[in-house]
Coordinates of N, CA and C in Angstrom, one line a residue:
X1497 N 3.9 11.9 76.0 CA 5.0 11.0 76.7 C 5.6 10.1 75.7
X1498 N 5.4 10.3 74.5 CA 6.2 9.6 73.5 C 5.9 8.2 73.3
X1499 N 6.9 7.4 72.8 CA 6.8 6.0 72.4 C 6.3 5.1 73.6
X1500 N 6.7 5.3 74.8 CA 6.2 4.3 75.8 C 4.7 4.5 76.0
X1501 N 4.2 5.8 76.0 CA 2.8 6.0 76.1 C 2.0 5.4 75.0
X1502 N 2.5 5.6 73.8 CA 1.8 5.0 72.6 C 1.8 3.5 72.7
X1503 N 3.0 2.9 73.1 CA 3.0 1.4 73.2 C 2.0 1.0 74.3
X1504 N 2.0 1.7 75.4 CA 1.1 1.3 76.5 C -0.4 1.4 76.0
X1505 N -0.7 2.4 75.3 CA -2.1 2.5 74.8 C -2.4 1.4 73.9
X1506 N -1.5 1.0 73.0 CA -1.8 -0.1 72.0 C -1.9 -1.4 72.8
X1507 N -1.1 -1.6 73.8 CA -1.2 -2.8 74.6 C -2.5 -2.9 75.4
X1508 N -3.0 -1.7 75.8 CA -4.3 -1.7 76.5 C -5.4 -2.1 75.5
X1509 N -5.3 -1.6 74.3 CA -6.3 -2.0 73.3 C -6.2 -3.5 73.0
X1510 N -5.0 -4.1 73.1 CA -4.9 -5.5 72.8 C -5.1 -6.3 74.1
X1511 N -5.5 -5.6 75.2 CA -5.8 -6.3 76.5 C -4.6 -7.1 77.0
X1512 N -3.4 -6.6 76.8 CA -2.2 -7.1 77.3 C -1.9 -6.3 78.5
X1513 N -2.6 -6.5 79.6 CA -2.6 -5.5 80.7 C -1.3 -5.4 81.4
X1514 N -0.6 -6.5 81.7 CA 0.7 -6.5 82.4 C 1.7 -5.7 81.6
X1515 N 1.8 -6.0 80.3 CA 2.8 -5.3 79.4 C 2.4 -3.8 79.3
X1516 N 1.1 -3.6 79.2 CA 0.6 -2.2 79.2 C 1.1 -1.4 80.4
X1517 N 0.9 -2.0 81.6 CA 1.3 -1.4 82.8 C 2.8 -1.1 82.8
X1518 N 3.6 -2.0 82.3 CA 5.0 -1.8 82.3 C 5.3 -0.6 81.4
X1519 N 4.7 -0.6 80.2 CA 5.0 0.5 79.3 C 4.5 1.9 79.8
X1520 N 3.4 1.9 80.4 CA 2.8 3.1 80.9 C 3.6 3.6 82.2
X1521 N 4.1 2.6 83.0 CA 4.9 3.0 84.1 C 6.2 3.6 83.6
X1522 N 6.8 3.1 82.5 CA 8.0 3.7 81.9 C 7.7 5.1 81.4
X1523 N 6.5 5.3 80.7 CA 6.1 6.6 80.2 C 6.1 7.6 81.4
X1524 N 5.5 7.2 82.5 CA 5.5 8.1 83.7 C 6.8 8.4 84.3
X1525 N 7.7 7.4 84.2 CA 9.1 7.7 84.7 C 9.8 8.7 83.8
X1526 N 9.6 8.6 82.5 CA 10.2 9.5 81.6 C 9.5 10.9 81.6
X1527 N 8.2 10.9 81.7 CA 7.4 12.1 81.6 C 6.4 12.1 82.8
X1528 N 6.8 12.5 84.0 CA 6.0 12.4 85.2 C 4.8 13.4 85.1
X1529 N 4.8 14.3 84.1 CA 3.7 15.2 84.0 C 2.6 14.8 83.0
X1530 N 2.6 13.5 82.6 CA 1.7 13.0 81.6 C 0.4 12.5 82.3
X1531 N -0.6 13.3 82.3 CA -1.9 12.8 82.9 C -2.5 11.7 82.1
X1532 N -2.3 11.7 80.8 CA -2.8 10.6 79.9 C -2.1 9.2 80.3
X1533 N -0.8 9.3 80.5 CA -0.1 8.0 80.9 C -0.6 7.5 82.3
X1534 N -0.8 8.5 83.2 CA -1.3 8.1 84.6 C -2.7 7.5 84.5
X1535 N -3.5 8.1 83.7 CA -4.9 7.6 83.6 C -5.0 6.3 82.9
X1536 N -4.2 6.1 81.9 CA -4.2 4.8 81.2 C -3.6 3.7 82.1
X1537 N -2.6 4.1 82.9 CA -2.0 3.2 83.9 C -3.1 2.7 84.9
X1538 N -4.0 3.6 85.3 CA -5.1 3.3 86.1 C -5.9 2.2 85.5
X1539 N -6.2 2.4 84.2 CA -7.0 1.4 83.5 C -6.3 0.0 83.5
X1540 N -5.1 0.0 83.2 CA -4.3 -1.3 83.2 C -4.3 -1.9 84.6
X1541 N -4.0 -1.1 85.6 CA -4.0 -1.7 87.0 C -5.4 -2.2 87.4
X1542 N -6.5 -1.5 87.0 CA -7.8 -2.0 87.4 C -8.0 -3.4 86.7
X1543 N -7.6 -3.5 85.5 CA -7.8 -4.8 84.8 C -7.0 -5.9 85.4
X1544 N -5.9 -5.5 86.0 CA -5.0 -6.5 86.7 C -5.5 -6.8 88.1
X1545 N -6.5 -6.1 88.6 CA -7.0 -6.3 89.9 C -6.2 -5.6 91.0
X1546 N -5.4 -4.7 90.5 CA -4.5 -3.9 91.4 C -5.3 -2.6 91.7
X1547 N -6.3 -2.7 92.5 CA -7.3 -1.6 92.7 C -6.7 -0.4 93.4
X1548 N -5.9 -0.6 94.5 CA -5.2 0.5 95.2 C -4.3 1.2 94.2
X1549 N -3.5 0.5 93.4 CA -2.6 1.1 92.5 C -3.4 1.9 91.4
X1550 N -4.6 1.3 91.0 CA -5.4 2.0 90.0 C -5.9 3.4 90.6
X1551 N -6.4 3.3 91.8 CA -6.9 4.5 92.4 C -5.7 5.6 92.5
X1552 N -4.6 5.2 92.9 CA -3.4 6.1 93.0 C -3.1 6.7 91.6
X1553 N -3.1 5.9 90.6 CA -2.8 6.3 89.2 C -3.9 7.3 88.7
X1554 N -5.2 7.0 89.0 CA -6.2 7.9 88.6 C -6.1 9.3 89.3
X1555 N -5.8 9.2 90.6 CA -5.7 10.4 91.4 C -4.5 11.3 90.9
X1556 N -3.4 10.6 90.5 CA -2.3 11.3 90.0 C -2.6 12.0 88.7
X1557 N -3.4 11.3 87.8 CA -3.8 11.9 86.6 C -4.7 13.1 86.8
X1558 N -5.6 13.0 87.8 CA -6.4 14.2 88.1 C -5.7 15.3 88.7
X1559 N -4.6 15.0 89.5 CA -3.8 16.1 90.0 C -3.1 16.8 88.9
X1560 N -2.8 16.1 87.8 CA -2.1 16.7 86.7 C -3.1 17.4 85.7
X1561 N -4.3 16.9 85.6 CA -5.4 17.5 84.7 C -6.7 17.0 85.3
X1562 N -7.4 17.9 86.0 CA -8.7 17.5 86.6 C -9.8 17.9 85.6
X1563 N -9.5 18.1 84.3 CA -10.6 18.4 83.4 C -10.9 17.3 82.4
X1564 N -10.4 16.1 82.7 CA -10.6 14.9 81.8 C -11.8 14.1 82.4
X1565 N -12.9 14.2 81.7 CA -14.1 13.4 82.2 C -13.9 11.9 82.2
X1566 N -13.1 11.4 81.3 CA -12.8 9.9 81.3 C -12.1 9.5 82.6
X1567 N -11.2 10.3 83.1 CA -10.5 9.9 84.3 C -11.4 10.0 85.5
X1568 N -12.2 11.0 85.6 CA -13.2 11.1 86.6 C -14.2 9.9 86.6
X1569 N -14.6 9.6 85.4 CA -15.6 8.4 85.2 C -14.9 7.1 85.7
X1570 N -13.7 6.9 85.2 CA -13.0 5.7 85.5 C -12.7 5.5 87.0
X1571 N -12.3 6.7 87.6 CA -12.1 6.6 89.1 C -13.4 6.4 89.8
X1572 N -14.5 7.0 89.3 CA -15.8 6.8 89.9 C -16.2 5.3 89.9
X1573 N -16.0 4.7 88.7 CA -16.4 3.2 88.6 C -15.5 2.4 89.5
X1574 N -14.2 2.7 89.6 CA -13.4 2.0 90.5 C -13.8 2.1 92.0
X1575 N -14.1 3.3 92.4 CA -14.5 3.6 93.7 C -15.9 2.9 94.0
X1576 N -16.8 3.0 93.1 CA -18.1 2.4 93.3 C -18.2 0.9 93.3
X1577 N -17.7 0.3 92.2 CA -17.9 -1.1 92.0 C -16.8 -2.0 92.6
X1578 N -15.6 -1.4 92.7 CA -14.4 -2.3 93.1 C -14.0 -2.0 94.6
X1579 N -14.1 -0.7 95.0 CA -13.6 -0.3 96.3 C -14.8 -0.1 97.3
X1580 N -16.0 -0.1 96.8 CA -17.2 0.0 97.7 C -17.2 1.4 98.4
X1581 N -16.9 2.4 97.7 CA -16.9 3.8 98.3 C -17.9 4.7 97.4
X1582 N -19.2 4.4 97.6 CA -20.1 5.1 96.7 C -20.2 6.6 96.9
X1583 N -19.9 7.1 98.1 CA -20.0 8.6 98.3 C -18.8 9.3 97.5
X1584 N -17.7 8.6 97.5 CA -16.5 9.2 96.8 C -16.8 9.0 95.3
X1585 N -17.4 7.9 94.9 CA -17.7 7.7 93.5 C -18.7 8.7 93.0
X1586 N -19.7 9.1 93.8 CA -20.7 10.1 93.5 C -20.0 11.4 93.1
X1587 N -19.0 11.8 93.8 CA -18.2 13.0 93.5 C -17.6 12.9 92.1
X1588 N -17.0 11.8 91.8 CA -16.4 11.6 90.5 C -17.4 11.6 89.4
X1589 N -18.5 10.9 89.6 CA -19.6 10.9 88.6 C -20.1 12.3 88.4
X1590 N -20.3 13.1 89.4 CA -20.8 14.4 89.3 C -19.8 15.3 88.6
X1591 N -18.5 15.1 88.8 CA -17.5 15.9 88.1 C -17.5 15.5 86.6
X1592 N -17.7 14.3 86.3 CA -17.8 13.8 84.9 C -18.9 14.5 84.2
X1593 N -20.1 14.5 84.9 CA -21.3 15.1 84.3 C -21.1 16.6 84.1
X1594 N -20.5 17.3 85.0 CA -20.2 18.7 84.9 C -19.3 19.0 83.7
X1595 N -18.3 18.2 83.5 CA -17.3 18.4 82.5 C -17.9 18.1 81.1
X1596 N -18.9 17.2 81.0 CA -19.5 17.0 79.7 C -20.7 17.8 79.5
X1597 N -21.0 18.7 80.4 CA -22.1 19.6 80.2 C -23.5 19.0 80.5
X1598 N -23.5 18.0 81.3 CA -24.8 17.4 81.7 C -25.5 16.6 80.5
X1599 N -24.7 16.2 79.5 CA -25.3 15.6 78.3 C -25.1 14.1 78.3
X1600 N -24.8 13.5 79.4 CA -24.6 12.0 79.5 C -25.7 11.4 80.3
X1601 N -26.6 10.7 79.6 CA -27.8 10.1 80.2 C -27.4 8.9 81.1
X1602 N -26.4 8.2 80.6 CA -25.9 7.0 81.4 C -25.3 7.5 82.8
X1603 N -24.5 8.6 82.7 CA -23.9 9.1 83.9 C -25.0 9.7 84.8
X1604 N -26.0 10.4 84.3 CA -27.1 10.9 85.1 C -27.8 9.7 85.8
X1605 N -28.0 8.6 85.1 CA -28.6 7.5 85.7 C -27.8 6.9 86.8
X1606 N -26.5 6.8 86.6 CA -25.6 6.3 87.6 C -25.6 7.2 88.9
X1607 N -25.6 8.5 88.7 CA -25.7 9.4 89.8 C -27.0 9.2 90.6
X1608 N -28.1 9.1 89.9 CA -29.4 8.9 90.6 C -29.3 7.6 91.4
X1609 N -28.8 6.5 90.8 CA -28.7 5.2 91.5 C -27.8 5.3 92.7
X1610 N -26.7 5.9 92.6 CA -25.8 6.0 93.8 C -26.4 6.9 94.9
X1611 N -27.1 8.0 94.5 CA -27.8 8.8 95.5 C -28.9 8.0 96.2
X1612 N -29.6 7.2 95.4 CA -30.6 6.3 96.0 C -30.0 5.4 97.0
X1613 N -28.9 4.7 96.7 CA -28.2 3.8 97.6 C -27.7 4.6 98.8
X1614 N -27.3 5.8 98.7 CA -26.8 6.6 99.8 C -27.9 7.2 100.6
X1615 N -29.1 7.1 100.1 CA -30.3 7.7 100.8 C -30.4 9.2 100.7
X1616 N -29.9 9.7 99.6 CA -29.9 11.2 99.5 C -30.2 11.6 98.0
X1617 N -30.9 12.7 97.9 CA -31.2 13.2 96.5 C -30.3 14.4 96.3
X1618 N -29.6 14.8 97.3 CA -28.7 16.0 97.3 C -27.5 15.7 96.5
X1619 N -26.9 16.8 96.0 CA -25.6 16.8 95.3 C -24.6 16.6 96.4
X1620 N -23.4 16.1 96.0 CA -22.4 15.9 97.0 C -21.8 17.2 97.4
X1621 N -21.1 17.3 98.5 CA -20.5 18.5 99.0 C -19.5 19.1 97.9
X1622 N -18.9 18.3 97.1 CA -18.0 18.8 96.1 C -18.7 19.8 95.1
X1623 N -20.0 19.5 94.7 CA -20.6 20.2 93.7 C -21.5 21.3 94.3
X1624 N -21.7 21.4 95.6 CA -22.5 22.4 96.2 C -21.7 23.7 96.3
X1625 N -22.3 24.8 96.0 CA -21.6 26.1 96.1 C -21.8 26.7 97.5
X1626 N -21.1 27.8 97.7 CA -21.2 28.5 99.0 C -22.5 29.1 99.2

């Protein structure tokens, strides 16, 4: 998504969240198919406390590319810690773990902790096969 995306990423790294959100929003206007821009916009919105906007941005990113484990992880954290939706977070955490090949001990621990809170040791409906 070119210069606006690059600027937005740099502003995120500098923790200039409002300016980052503006740049990333511009990147999405110019390149609506950029999953990276949408995902980074979700990060900026979360940092700004704009949780509904962050969720929408992450979901947009996943609609464009559902193979990015970072976006699944970030959406899971948002759903779990900020929006109090642990069942939905569990789905995102499990998708993250599946995409990284089950090699993430921290993610495995988070999954176990959310399952415990939900009172289940079962996988979510998303990861169960027919």
